[in-house]
PDB file of C-alpha atoms in Angstrom:
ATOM      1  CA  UNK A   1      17.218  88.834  52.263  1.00 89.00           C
ATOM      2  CA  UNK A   2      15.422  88.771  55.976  1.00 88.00           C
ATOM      3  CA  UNK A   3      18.348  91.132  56.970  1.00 89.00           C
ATOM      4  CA  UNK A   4      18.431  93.590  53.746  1.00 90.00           C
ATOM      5  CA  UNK A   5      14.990  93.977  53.277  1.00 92.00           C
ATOM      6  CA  UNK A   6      14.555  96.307  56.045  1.00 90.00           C
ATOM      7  CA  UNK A   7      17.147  98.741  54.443  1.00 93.00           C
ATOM      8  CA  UNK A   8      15.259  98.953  51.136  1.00 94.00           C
ATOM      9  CA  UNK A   9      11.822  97.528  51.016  1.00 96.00           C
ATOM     10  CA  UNK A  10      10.509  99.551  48.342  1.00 97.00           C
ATOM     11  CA  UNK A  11      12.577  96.968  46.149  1.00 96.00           C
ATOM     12  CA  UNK A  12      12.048  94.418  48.144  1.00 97.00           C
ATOM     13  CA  UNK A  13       8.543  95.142  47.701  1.00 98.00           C
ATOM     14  CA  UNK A  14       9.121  95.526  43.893  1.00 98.00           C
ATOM     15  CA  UNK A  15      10.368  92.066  43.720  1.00 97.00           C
ATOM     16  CA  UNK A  16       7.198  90.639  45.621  1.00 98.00           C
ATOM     17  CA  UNK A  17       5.395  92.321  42.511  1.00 98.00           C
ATOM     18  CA  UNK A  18       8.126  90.718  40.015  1.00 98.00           C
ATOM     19  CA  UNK A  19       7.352  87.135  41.508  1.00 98.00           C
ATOM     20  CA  UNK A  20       4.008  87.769  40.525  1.00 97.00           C
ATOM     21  CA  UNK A  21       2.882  87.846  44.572  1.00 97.00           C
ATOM     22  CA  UNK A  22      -0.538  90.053  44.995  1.00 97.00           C
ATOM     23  CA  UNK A  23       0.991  92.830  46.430  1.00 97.00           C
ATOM     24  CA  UNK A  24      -2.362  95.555  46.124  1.00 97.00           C
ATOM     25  CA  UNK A  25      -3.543  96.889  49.546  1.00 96.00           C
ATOM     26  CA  UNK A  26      -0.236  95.937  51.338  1.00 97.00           C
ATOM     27  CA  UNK A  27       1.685  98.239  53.005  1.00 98.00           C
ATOM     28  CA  UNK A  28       5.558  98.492  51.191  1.00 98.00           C
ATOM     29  CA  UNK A  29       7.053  96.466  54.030  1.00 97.00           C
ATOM     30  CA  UNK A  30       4.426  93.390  54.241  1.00 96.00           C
ATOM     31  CA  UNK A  31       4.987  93.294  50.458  1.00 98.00           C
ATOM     32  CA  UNK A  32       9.002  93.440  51.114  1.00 97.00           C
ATOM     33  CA  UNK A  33       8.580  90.453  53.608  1.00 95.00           C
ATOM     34  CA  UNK A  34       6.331  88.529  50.883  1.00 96.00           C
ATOM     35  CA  UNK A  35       9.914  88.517  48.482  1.00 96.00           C
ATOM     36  CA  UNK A  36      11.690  87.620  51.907  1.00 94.00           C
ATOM     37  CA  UNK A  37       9.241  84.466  52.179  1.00 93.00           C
ATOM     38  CA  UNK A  38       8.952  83.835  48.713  1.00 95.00           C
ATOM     39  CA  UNK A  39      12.599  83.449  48.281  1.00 93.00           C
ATOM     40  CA  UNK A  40      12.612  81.603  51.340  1.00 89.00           C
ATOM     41  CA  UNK A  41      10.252  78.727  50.340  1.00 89.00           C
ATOM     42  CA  UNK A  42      11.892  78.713  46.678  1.00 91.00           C
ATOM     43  CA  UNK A  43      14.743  77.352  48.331  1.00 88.00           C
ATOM     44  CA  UNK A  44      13.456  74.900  50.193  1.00 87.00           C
ATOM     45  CA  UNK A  45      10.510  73.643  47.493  1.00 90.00           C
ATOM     46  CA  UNK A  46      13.505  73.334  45.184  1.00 92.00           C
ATOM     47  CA  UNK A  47      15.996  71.600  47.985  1.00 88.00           C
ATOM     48  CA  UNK A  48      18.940  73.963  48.235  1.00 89.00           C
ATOM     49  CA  UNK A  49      20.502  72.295  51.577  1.00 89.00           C
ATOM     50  CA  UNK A  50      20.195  73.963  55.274  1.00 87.00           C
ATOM     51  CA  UNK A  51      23.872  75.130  56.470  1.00 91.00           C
ATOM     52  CA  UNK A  52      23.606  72.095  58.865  1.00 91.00           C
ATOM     53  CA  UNK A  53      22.850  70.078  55.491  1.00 89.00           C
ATOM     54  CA  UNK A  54      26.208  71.156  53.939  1.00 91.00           C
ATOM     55  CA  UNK A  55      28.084  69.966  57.153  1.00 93.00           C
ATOM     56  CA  UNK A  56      28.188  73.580  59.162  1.00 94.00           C
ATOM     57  CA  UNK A  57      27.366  73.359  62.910  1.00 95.00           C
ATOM     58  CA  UNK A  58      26.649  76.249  64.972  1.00 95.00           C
ATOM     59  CA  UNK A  59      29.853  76.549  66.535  1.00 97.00           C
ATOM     60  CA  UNK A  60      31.223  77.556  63.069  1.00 97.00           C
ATOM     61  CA  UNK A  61      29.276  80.333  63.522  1.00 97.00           C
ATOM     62  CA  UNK A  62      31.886  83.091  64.390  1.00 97.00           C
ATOM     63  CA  UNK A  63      34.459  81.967  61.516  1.00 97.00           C
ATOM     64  CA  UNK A  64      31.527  82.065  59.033  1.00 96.00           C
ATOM     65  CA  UNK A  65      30.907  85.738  60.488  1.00 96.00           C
ATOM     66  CA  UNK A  66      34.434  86.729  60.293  1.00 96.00           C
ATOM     67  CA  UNK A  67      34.714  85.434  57.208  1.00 95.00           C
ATOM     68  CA  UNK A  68      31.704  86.928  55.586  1.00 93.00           C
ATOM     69  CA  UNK A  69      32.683  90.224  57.170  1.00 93.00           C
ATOM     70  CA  UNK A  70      36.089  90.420  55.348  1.00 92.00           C
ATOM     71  CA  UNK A  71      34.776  89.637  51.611  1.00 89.00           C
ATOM     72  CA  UNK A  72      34.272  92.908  49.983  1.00 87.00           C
ATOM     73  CA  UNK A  73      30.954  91.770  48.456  1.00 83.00           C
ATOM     74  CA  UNK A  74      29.030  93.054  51.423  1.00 75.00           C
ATOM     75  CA  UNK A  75      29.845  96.968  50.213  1.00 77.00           C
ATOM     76  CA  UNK A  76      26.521  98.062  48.503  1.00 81.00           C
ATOM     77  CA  UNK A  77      24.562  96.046  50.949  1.00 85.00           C
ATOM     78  CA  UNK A  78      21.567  97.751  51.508  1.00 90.00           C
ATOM     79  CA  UNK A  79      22.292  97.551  55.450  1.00 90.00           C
ATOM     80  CA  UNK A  80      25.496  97.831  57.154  1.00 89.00           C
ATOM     81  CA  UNK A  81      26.771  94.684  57.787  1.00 90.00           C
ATOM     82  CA  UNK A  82      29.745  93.489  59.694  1.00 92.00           C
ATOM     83  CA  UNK A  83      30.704  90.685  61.552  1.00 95.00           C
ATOM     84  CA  UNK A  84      28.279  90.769  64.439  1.00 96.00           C
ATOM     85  CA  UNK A  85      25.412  91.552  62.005  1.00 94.00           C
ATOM     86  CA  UNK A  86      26.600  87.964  60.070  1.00 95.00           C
ATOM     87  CA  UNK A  87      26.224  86.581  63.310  1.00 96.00           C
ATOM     88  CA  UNK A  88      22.781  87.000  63.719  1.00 93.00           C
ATOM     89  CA  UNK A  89      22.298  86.216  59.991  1.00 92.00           C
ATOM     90  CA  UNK A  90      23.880  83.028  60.430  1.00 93.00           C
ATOM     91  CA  UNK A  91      22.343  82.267  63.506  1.00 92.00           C
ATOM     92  CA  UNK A  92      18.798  82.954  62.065  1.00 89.00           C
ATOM     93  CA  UNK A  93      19.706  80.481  58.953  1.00 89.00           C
ATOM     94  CA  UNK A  94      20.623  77.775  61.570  1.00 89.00           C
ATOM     95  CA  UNK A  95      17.013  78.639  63.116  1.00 84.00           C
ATOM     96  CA  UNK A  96      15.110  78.517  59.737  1.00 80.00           C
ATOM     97  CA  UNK A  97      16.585  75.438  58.147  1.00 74.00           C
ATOM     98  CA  UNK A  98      14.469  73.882  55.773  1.00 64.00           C
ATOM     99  CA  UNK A  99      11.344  75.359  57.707  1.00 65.00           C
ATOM    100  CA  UNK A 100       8.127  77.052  56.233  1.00 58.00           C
ATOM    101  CA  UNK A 101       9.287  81.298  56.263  1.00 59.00           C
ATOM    102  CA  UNK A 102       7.617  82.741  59.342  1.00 59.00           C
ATOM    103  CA  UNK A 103       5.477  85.465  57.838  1.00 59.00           C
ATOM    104  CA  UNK A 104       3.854  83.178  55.711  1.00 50.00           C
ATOM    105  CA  UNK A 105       0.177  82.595  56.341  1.00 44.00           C
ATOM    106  CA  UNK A 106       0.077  86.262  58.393  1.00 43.00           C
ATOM    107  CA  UNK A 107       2.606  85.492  60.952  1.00 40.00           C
ATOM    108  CA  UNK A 108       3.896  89.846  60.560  1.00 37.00           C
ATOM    109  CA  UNK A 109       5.984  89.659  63.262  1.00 36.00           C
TER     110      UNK A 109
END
């Protein structure tokens, strides 16, 4: 969601609203990051397990990319993505882990 959001936040935003986040007197794309976060800590109040968790080490990194790259599922993205985009994805999930979403609190980077 981190990555997509900036090719749509209008819906991102929309979901923000749909959460039931307080979305008034935000501009589109602090509410789009609000869905980004929200999502974000869903996952790790309700304990869905870090890539690390599920055994995946950074090195795996590339295959994941390739692999991700090939599976047709990514057409209708709302941002191009191809393998070195799923790179940086992956590389950012490794980063996050089970850790507190960064715009959280104000952080607007």
């Amino acid at each position: 969601m981190e990555y997509n959001h900036a090719g749509e936040p209008e819906r991102f935003a929309r979901m923000a609203a749909a959460f039931g986040l307080d979305v008034r007197g935000t501009t589109v794309w602090h509410a789009a990051e609000m869905a980004v976060d929200y999502v974000h800590q869903l996952t790790v109040d309700v304990e869905i397990p870090s890539l690390e968790e599920l055994g995946f080490s950074r090195d795996e990194i590339p295959m994941l990319a390739e692999k991700a790259a090939a599976d047709p599922q990514s057409i209708g993205n709302p941002r191009d993505v191809d393998a070195s985009a799923y790179k940086r994805i992956y590389a950012r999930a490794f980063d996050l882990g089970r850790t507190r979403p960064p715009h959280i609190n104000g952080d607007n980077r």
